[in-house]
Coordinates of C-alpha atoms and ligand atoms in Angstrom, one line a residue:
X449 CA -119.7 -74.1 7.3
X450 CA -121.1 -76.9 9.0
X451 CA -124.9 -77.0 10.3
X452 CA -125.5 -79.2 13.0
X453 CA -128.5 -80.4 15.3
X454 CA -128.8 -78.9 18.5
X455 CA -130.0 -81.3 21.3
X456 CA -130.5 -80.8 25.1
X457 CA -127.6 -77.9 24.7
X458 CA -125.4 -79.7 22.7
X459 CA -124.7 -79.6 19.3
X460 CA -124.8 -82.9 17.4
X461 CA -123.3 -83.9 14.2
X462 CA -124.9 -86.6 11.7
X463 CA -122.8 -89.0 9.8
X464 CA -124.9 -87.6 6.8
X465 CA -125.4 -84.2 4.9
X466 CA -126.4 -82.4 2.5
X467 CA -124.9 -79.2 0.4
X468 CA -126.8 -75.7 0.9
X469 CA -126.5 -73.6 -2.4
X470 CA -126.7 -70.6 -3.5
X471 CA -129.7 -70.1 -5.9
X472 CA -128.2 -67.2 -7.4
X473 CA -125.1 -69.2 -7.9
X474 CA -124.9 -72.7 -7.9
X475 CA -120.9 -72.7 -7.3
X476 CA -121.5 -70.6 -4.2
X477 CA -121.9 -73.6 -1.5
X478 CA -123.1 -72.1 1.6
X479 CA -122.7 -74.9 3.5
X480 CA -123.4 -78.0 4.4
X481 CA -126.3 -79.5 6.8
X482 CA -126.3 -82.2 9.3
X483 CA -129.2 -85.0 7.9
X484 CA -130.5 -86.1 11.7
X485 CA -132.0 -89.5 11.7
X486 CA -135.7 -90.4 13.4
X487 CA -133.9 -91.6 16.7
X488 CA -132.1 -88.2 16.8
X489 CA -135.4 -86.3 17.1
X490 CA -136.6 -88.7 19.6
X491 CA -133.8 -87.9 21.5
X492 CA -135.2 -84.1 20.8
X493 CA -138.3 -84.7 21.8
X494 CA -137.5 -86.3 25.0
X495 CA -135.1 -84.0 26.1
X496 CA -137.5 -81.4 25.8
X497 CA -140.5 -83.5 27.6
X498 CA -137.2 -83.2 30.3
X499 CA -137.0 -79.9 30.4
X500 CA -140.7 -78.7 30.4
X501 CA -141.4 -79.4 33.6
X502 CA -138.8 -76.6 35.3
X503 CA -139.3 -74.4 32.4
X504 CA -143.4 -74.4 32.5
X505 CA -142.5 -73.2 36.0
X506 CA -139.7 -69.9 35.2
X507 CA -140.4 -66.8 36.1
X508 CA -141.2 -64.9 33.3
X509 CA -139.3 -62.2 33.7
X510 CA -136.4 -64.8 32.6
X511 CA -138.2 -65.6 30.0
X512 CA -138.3 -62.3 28.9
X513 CA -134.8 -61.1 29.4
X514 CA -134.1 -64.3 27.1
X515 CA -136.1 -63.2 24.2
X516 CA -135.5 -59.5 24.0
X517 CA -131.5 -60.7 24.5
X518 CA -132.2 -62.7 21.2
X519 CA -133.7 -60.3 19.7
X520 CA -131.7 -57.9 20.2
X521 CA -128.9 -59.6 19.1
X522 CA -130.7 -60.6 15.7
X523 CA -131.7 -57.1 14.7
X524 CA -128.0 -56.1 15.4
X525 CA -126.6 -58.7 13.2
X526 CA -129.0 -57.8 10.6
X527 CA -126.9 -57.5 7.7
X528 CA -124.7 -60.3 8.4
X529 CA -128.0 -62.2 8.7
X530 CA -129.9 -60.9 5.7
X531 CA -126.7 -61.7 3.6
X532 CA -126.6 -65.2 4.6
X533 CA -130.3 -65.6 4.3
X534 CA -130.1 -63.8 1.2
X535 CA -127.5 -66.3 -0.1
X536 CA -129.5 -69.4 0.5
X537 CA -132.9 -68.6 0.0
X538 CA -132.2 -66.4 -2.8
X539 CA -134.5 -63.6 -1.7
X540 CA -132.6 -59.8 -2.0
X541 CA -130.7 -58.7 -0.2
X542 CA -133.5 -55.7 1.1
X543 CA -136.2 -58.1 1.6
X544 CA -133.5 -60.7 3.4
X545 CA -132.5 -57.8 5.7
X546 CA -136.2 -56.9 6.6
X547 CA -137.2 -60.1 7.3
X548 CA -134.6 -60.2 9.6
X549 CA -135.3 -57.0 11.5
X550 CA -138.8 -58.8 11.6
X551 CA -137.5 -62.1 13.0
X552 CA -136.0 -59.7 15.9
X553 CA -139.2 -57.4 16.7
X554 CA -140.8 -60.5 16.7
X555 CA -138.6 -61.8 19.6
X556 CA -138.8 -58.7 21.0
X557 CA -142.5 -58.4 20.9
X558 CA -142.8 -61.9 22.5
X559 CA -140.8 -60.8 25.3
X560 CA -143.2 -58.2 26.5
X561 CA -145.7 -61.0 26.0
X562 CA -144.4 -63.5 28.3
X563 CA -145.2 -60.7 30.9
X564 CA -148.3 -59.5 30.4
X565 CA -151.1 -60.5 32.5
X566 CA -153.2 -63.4 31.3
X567 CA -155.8 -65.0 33.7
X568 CA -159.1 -64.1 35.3
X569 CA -160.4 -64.2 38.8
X570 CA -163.9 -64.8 38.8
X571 CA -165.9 -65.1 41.5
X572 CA -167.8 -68.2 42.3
X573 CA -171.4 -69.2 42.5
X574 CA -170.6 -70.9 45.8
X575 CA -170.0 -69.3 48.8
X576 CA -165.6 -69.6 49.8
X577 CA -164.6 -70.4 46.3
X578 CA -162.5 -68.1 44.6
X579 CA -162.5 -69.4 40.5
X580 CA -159.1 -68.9 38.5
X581 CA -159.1 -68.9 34.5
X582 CA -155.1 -69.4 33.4
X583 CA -153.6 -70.0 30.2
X584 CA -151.2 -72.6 30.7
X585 CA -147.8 -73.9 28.6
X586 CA -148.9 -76.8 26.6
X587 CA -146.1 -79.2 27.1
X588 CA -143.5 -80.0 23.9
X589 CA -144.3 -78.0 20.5
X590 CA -143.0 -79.4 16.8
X591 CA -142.4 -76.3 15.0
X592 CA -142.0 -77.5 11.5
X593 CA -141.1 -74.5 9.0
X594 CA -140.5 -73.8 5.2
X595 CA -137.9 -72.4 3.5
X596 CA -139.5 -68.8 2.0
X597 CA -139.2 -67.3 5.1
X598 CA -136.1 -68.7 6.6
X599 CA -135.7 -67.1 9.6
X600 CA -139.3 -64.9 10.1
X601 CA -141.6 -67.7 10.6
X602 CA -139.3 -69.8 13.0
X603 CA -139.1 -66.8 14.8
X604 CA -142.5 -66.0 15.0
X605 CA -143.4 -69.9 16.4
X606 CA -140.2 -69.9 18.3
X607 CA -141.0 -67.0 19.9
X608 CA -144.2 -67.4 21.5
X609 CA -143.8 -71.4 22.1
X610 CA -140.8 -70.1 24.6
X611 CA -142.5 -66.8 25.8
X612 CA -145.6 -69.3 27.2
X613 CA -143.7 -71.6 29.0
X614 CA -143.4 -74.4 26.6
X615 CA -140.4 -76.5 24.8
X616 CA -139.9 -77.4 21.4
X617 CA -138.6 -79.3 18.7
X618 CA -137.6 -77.0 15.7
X619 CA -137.2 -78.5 12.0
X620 CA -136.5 -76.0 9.6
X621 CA -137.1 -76.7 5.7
X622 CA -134.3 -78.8 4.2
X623 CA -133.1 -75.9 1.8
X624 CA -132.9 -73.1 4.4
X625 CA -130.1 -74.8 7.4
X626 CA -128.1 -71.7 7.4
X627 CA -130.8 -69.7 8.6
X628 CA -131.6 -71.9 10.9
X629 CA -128.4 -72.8 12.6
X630 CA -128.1 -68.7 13.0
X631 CA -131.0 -68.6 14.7
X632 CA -130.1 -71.9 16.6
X633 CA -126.8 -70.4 17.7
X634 CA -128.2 -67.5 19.0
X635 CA -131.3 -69.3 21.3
X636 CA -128.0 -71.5 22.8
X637 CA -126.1 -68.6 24.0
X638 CA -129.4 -66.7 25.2
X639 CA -129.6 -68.4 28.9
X640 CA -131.9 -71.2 27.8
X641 CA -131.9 -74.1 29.6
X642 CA -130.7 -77.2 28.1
X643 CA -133.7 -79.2 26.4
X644 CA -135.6 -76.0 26.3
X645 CA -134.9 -75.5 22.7
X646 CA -133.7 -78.2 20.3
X647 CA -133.2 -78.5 16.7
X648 CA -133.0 -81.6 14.4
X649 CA -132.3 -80.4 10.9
X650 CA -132.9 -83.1 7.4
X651 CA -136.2 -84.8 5.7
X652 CA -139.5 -84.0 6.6
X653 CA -140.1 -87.0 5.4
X654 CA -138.1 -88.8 7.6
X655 CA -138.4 -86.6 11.0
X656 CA -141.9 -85.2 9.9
X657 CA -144.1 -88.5 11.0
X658 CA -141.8 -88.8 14.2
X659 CA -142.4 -85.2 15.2
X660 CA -145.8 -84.5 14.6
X661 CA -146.7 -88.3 16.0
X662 CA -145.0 -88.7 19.0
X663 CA -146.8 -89.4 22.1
X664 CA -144.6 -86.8 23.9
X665 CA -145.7 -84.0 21.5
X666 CA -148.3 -81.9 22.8
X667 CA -148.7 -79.3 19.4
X668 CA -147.3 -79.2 16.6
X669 CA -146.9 -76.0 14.5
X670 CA -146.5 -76.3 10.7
X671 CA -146.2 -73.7 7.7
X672 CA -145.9 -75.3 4.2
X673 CA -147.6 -76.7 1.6
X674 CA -151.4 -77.5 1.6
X675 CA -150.2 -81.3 0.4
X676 CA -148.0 -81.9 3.3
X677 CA -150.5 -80.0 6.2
X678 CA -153.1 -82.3 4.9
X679 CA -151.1 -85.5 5.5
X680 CA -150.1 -84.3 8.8
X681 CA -153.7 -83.7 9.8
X682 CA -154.6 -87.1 8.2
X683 CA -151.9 -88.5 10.8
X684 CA -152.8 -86.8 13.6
X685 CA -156.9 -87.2 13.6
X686 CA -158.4 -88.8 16.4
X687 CA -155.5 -87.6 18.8
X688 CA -155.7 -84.7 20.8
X689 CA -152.7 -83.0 19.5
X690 CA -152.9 -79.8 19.0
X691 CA -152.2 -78.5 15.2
X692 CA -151.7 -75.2 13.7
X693 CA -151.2 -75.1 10.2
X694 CA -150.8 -72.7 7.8
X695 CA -150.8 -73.7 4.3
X696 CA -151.1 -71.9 0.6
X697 CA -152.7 -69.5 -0.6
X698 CA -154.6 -68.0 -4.2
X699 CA -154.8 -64.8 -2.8
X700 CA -157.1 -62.1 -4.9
X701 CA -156.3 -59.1 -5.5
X702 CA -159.6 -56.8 -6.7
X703 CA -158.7 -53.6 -9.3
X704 CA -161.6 -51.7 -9.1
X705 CA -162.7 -48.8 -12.1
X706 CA -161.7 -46.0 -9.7
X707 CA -158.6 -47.5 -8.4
X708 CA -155.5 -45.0 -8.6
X709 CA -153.7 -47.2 -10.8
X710 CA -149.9 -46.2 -9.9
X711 CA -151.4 -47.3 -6.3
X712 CA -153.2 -51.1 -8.1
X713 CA -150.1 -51.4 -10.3
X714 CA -147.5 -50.9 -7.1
X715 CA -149.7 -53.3 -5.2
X716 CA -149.8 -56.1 -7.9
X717 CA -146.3 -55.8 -8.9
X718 CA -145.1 -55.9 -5.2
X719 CA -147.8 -58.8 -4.3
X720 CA -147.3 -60.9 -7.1
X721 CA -143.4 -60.8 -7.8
X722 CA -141.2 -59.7 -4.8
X723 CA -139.9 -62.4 -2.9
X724 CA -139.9 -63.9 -6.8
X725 CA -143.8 -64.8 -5.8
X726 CA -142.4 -67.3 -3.2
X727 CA -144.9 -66.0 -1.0
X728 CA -148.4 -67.8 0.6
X729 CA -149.8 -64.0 0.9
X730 CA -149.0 -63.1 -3.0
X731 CA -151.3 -61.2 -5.4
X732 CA -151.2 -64.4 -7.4
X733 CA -154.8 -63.9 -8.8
X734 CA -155.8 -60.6 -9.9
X735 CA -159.5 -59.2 -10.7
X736 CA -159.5 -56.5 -12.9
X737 CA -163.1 -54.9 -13.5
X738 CA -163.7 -54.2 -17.2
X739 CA -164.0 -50.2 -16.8
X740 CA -160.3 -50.1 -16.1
X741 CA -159.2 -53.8 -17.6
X742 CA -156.6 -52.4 -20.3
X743 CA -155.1 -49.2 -18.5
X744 CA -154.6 -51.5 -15.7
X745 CA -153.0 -54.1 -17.3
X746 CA -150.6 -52.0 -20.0
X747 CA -149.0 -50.3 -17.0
X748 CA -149.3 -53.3 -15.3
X749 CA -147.2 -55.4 -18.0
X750 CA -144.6 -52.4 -18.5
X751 CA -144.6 -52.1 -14.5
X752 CA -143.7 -56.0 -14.8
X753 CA -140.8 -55.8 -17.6
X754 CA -139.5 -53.1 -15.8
X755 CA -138.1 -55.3 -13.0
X756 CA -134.5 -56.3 -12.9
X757 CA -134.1 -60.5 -12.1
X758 CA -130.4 -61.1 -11.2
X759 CA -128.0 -61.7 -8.1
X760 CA -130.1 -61.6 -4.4
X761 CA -126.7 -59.6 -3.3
X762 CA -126.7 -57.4 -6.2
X763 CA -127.9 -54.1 -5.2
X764 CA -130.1 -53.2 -8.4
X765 CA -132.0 -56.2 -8.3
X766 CA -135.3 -56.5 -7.7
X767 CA -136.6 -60.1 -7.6
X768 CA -134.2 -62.5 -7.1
X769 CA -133.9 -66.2 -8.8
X770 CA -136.2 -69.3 -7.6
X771 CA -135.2 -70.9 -4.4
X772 CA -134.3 -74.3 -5.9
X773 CA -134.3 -76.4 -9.5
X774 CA -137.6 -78.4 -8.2
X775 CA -139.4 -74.2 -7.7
X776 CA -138.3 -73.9 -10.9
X777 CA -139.6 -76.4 -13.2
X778 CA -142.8 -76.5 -11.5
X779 CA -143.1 -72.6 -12.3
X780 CA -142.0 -73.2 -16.0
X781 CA -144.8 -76.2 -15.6
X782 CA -147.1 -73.9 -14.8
X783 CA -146.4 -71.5 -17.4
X784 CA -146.8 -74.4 -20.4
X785 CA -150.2 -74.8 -18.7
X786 CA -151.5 -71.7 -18.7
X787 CA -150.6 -71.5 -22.0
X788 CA -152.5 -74.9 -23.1
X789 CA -155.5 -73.4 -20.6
X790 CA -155.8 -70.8 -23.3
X791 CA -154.4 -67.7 -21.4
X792 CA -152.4 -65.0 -22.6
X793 CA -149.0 -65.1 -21.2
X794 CA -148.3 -60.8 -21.6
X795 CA -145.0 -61.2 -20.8
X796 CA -142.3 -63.4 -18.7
X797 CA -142.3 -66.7 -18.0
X798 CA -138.7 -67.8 -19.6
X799 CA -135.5 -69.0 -17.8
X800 CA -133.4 -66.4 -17.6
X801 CA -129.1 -66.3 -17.9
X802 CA -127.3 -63.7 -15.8
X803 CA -124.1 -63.3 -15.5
X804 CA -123.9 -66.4 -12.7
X805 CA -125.3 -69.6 -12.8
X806 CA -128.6 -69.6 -10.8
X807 CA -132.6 -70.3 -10.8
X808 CA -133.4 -67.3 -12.8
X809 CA -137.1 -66.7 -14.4
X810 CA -139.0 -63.8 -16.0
X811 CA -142.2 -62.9 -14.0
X812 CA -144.6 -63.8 -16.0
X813 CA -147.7 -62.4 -16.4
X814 CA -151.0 -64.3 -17.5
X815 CA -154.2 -62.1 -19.3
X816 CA -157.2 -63.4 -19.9
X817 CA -157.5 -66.1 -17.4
X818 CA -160.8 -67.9 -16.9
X819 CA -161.3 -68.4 -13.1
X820 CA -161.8 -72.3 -13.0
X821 CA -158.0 -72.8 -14.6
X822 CA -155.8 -74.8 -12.8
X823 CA -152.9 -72.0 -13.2
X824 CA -155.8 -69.4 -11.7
X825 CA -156.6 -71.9 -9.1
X826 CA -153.8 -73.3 -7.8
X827 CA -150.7 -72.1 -5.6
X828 CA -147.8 -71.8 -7.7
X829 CA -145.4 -70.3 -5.3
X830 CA -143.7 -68.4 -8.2
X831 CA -143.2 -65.0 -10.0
X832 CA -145.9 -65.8 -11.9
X833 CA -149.3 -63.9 -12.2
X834 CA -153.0 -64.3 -13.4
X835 CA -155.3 -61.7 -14.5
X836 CA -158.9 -62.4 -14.8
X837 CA -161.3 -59.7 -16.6
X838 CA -164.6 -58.7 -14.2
X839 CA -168.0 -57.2 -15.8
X840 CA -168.9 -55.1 -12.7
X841 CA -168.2 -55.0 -8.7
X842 CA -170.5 -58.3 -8.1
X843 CA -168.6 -60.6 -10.6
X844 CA -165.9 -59.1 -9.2
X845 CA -166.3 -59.8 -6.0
X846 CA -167.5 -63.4 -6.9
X847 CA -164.4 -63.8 -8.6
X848 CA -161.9 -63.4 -5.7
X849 CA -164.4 -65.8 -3.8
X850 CA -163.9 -68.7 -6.2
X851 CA -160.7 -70.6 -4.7
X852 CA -160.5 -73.0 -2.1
X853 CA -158.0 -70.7 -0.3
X854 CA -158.8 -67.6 2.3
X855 CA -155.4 -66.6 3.5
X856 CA -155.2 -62.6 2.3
X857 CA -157.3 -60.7 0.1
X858 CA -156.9 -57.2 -1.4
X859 CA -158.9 -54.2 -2.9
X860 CA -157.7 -50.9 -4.9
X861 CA -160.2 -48.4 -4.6
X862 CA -161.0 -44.8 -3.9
X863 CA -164.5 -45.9 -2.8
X864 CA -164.8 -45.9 0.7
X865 CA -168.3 -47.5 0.3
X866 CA -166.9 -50.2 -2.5
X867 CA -163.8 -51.3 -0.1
X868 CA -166.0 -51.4 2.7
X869 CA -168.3 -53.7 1.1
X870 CA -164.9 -55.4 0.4
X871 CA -163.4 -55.6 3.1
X872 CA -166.2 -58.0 4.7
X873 CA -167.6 -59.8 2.2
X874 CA -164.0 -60.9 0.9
X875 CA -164.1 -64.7 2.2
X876 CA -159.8 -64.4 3.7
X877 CA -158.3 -64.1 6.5
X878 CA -156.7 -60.8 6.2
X879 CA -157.9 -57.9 4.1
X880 CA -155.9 -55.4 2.5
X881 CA -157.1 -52.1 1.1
X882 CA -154.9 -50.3 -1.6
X883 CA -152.2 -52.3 -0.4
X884 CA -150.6 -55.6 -1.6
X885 CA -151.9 -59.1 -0.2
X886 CA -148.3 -59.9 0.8
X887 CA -146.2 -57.7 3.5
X888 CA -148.0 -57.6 7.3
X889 CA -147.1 -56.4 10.3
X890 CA -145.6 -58.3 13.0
X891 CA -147.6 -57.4 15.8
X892 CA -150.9 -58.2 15.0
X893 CA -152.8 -61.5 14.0
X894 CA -151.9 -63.5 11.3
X895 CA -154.0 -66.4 9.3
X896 CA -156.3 -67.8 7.0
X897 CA -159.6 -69.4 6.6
X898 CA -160.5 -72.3 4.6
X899 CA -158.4 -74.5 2.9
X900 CA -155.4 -72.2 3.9
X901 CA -155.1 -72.9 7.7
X902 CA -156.3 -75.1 10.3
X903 CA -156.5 -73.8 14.0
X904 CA -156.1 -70.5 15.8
X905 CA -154.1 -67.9 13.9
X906 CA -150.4 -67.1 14.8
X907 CA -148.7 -63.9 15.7
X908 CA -149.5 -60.7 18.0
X909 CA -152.1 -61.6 21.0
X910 CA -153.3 -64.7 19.0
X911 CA -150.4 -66.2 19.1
X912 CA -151.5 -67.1 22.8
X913 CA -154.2 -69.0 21.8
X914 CA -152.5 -72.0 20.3
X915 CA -149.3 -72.2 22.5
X916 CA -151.4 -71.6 26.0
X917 CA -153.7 -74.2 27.0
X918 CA -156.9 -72.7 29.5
X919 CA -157.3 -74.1 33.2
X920 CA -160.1 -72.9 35.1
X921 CA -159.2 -73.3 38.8
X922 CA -161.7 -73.4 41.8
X923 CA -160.3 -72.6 44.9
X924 CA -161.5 -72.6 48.3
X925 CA -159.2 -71.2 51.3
Ligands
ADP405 P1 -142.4 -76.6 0.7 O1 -142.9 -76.9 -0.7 O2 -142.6 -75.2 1.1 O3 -141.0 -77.2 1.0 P2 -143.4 -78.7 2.4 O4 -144.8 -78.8 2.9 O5 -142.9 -79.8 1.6 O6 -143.4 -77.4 1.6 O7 -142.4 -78.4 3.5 C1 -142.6 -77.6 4.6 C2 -141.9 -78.3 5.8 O8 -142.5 -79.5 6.1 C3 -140.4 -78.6 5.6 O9 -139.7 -78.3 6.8 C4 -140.5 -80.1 5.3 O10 -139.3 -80.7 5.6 C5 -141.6 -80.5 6.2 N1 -142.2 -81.8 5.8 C6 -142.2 -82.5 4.7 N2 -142.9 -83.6 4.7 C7 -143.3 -83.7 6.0 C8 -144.1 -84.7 6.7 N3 -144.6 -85.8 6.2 N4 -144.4 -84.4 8.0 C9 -144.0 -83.3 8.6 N5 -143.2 -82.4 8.0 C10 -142.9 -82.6 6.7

């Protein structure tokens, strides 16, 4: 299969590409993506400064009937979907299918968006003036993705950018095109109009600068690593661009004494290794308070071992491999340094050999961490978990507090008083009680604070707030 770019309702070939493998077998080639060159996204960009001008003005009832068409279609197709998605991004086969059934509630959610009321009538100070507060499209969005989620989190920028009244340039992460495309060749055949919705697929390096710089770019929408969020801020200050981004994550996840520990175990084993840990929301750094330390972290390890690495498409497998040989040695990396840091690796942390030639790896599990390590501070993006020991529910709570990051944020507790206290004093921007920091719902807001994310959060009713620009309108008849 061949992934192309898909410009003002055409699709466009590049003279170069690039394989898309399968992580869970490296002799399984997917397919192969188009590699668009700078010019070709300029071309993106300025057929979509074309077509916002018509589309700002639809009705949004076609706006609507576009988006619940697509997702519709997507939550039909959902096994042919998840498989493909499961294929190249190496997530299983379960967790590819639900994250497409997401991708479509998401565009189904959006469509009852694009019709809901949104503007204020105010009455004026002055005598004859009537004053109107809208939210307004914002011109041309770059929606620049990564490739955990490889079709959720295009969906849920796609979605709203569209449902507002806005066009856009999509650029999904290099190892995910399939996905993509899918989602690409779907939007084409949903009543669109041409420049409405264009893709350019290659280098974030290359098409990055041009699509989060161009004059013609209103906002630009990015999810990926704190590194490359940074630069494109650096780029972007001192224009008026708008920029969401949402970047890593450390995320805590607090055991307290009188946690039910089948209920802590199930949250830190599903927050820190499904999706193989590829996850900005995972449990990647979890607080155990002394009280409970070693039951907690025997079942814990047992809970870990217990988990079957192998084939995303094979039906009794619970994490699948590493998305790609770079993932992969900078996990392993990570798990040499925790090791030098002094912390006790419990169990995991070795490539694994199944019976195909993939990305495979242990989960690994770290004991004994100190909280200043670099493996207990930094984002790994891996199945591969830190436990640090707590003397009491202050040091605790001081403890889940000590990383740059705020993205999610967890508790286990029977206390209603302890989560609580918790649930507002935990510095994140999402809270989870008894419940891992990963896995949220797709109607409600979603973001960080702190280093994790910079501008209004995405998803549910916020999603407005970053892809709808406010006019206040004074009008005298
Ligand atoms: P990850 O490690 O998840 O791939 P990246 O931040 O490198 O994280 O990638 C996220 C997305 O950002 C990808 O689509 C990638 O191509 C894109 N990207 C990489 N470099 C840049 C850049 N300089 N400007 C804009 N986007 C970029």
């Amino acid at each position: 299969m061949r992934y192309q770019n898909y410009i003002n309702g055409r699709w466009v070939d590049s003279e170069q590409h690039d394989p898309n493998r399968n992580p869970s077998d490296l002799s399984d080639l997917v397919g192969e993506a188009a590699i668009a060159t700078p010019a070709l996204a300029q071309e993106a960009i300025a057929a979509a400064s074309a077509a916002f001008g018509a589309w700002s003005e639809s009705p949004v009832q076609l706006r609507a009937d576009i988006l619940a068409r697509v997702g519709h279609e997507i939550v039909d197709r959902k096994d042919e979907l998840g498989r493909l998605l499961a294929r190249e991004e190496g997530k299983t086969l379960r967790e590819a299918i639900g994250e497409v059934m997401r991708a479509g509630q998401i565009f189904k959610y959006f469509a009852q968006e694009a019709l809901r009321p949104h503007g204020q009538l105010v009455a004026s100070v002055r005598p004859g003036i009537d004053v109107e507060v809208t939210a307004e499209p914002v011109g041309v969005v770059s929606i620049i993705t990564p490739w955990n989620f490889p079709i959720a989190i295009p969906a849920w920028k796609l979605a709203p950018a569209l449902a507002f009244g806005n066009c856009v340039v999509f650029k999904p992460a290099e190892l995910v095109p399939g996905s993509a495309w899918a989602l690409a060749e779907i939007l084409s055949r949903s009543g669109l109009p041409d420049g409405v919705f264009n893709m350019v697929l290659g280098r974030g390096t290359e098409l990055g600068p041009v699509l989060t710089t161009s004059p013609d770019v209103a906002a630009v929408s990015f999810t990926g690593s704190e590194a490359t969020g940074r630069r494109i801020a650096q780029a972007l200050g001192g224009t008026s661009t708008r920029l969401q981004l949402e970047m890593g994550g450390k995320n805590p996840l607090v055991v307290l004494g009188d946690a039910d520990i089948a209920v802590a175990v199930d949250a830190a084993v599903q927050g820190a290794f499904y999706s193989t840990g590829q996850r900005c929301t995972a449990s990647s750094r979890i607080i155990v308070t002394d009280d409970i330390h070693d039951r907690f972290t025997r079942a814990l390890r047992e809970a870990t071992q217990r988990l079957r690495v192998g084939h995303a498409l094979d039906d009794a497998t619970d994490i699948g491999p590493v998305a790609d040989a770079s993932q992969l040695d900078k996990d392993l990396g990570y798990v040499a340094l925790g090791r030098q840091e002094g912390a006790v690796l419990a169990c995991g942390g070795e490539r694994l050999r199944c019976a195909s030639d993939g990305f495979y790896l242990a989960p690994a599990l770290f004991l004994e961490c100190e909280s200043g390590m670099r493996v207990a501070q930094e984002e790994i993006f891996g199945p591969v978990a830190t436990v640090l020991r707590a003397r009491d529910h202050d040091h605790a709570l001081e403890l889940a507090n000590d990383t740059p990051f705020g993205l999610s944020a967890g508790v286990c507790t029977r206390s209603l008083s302890a989560a609580r206290r918790f649930r507002r004093q935990l510095r994140a921007g999402m809270v989870m009680v008894n419940t891992a920091t990963a896995g949220v719902d797709y109607h409600v807001p979603f973001g960080g604070i702190r280093a994790s994310s910079y501008g209004p959060h995405e998803q549910g009713w916020a999603a407005r707030e970053f892809f709808t620009a406010g006019k206040t309108s004074y009008i005298r008849a």
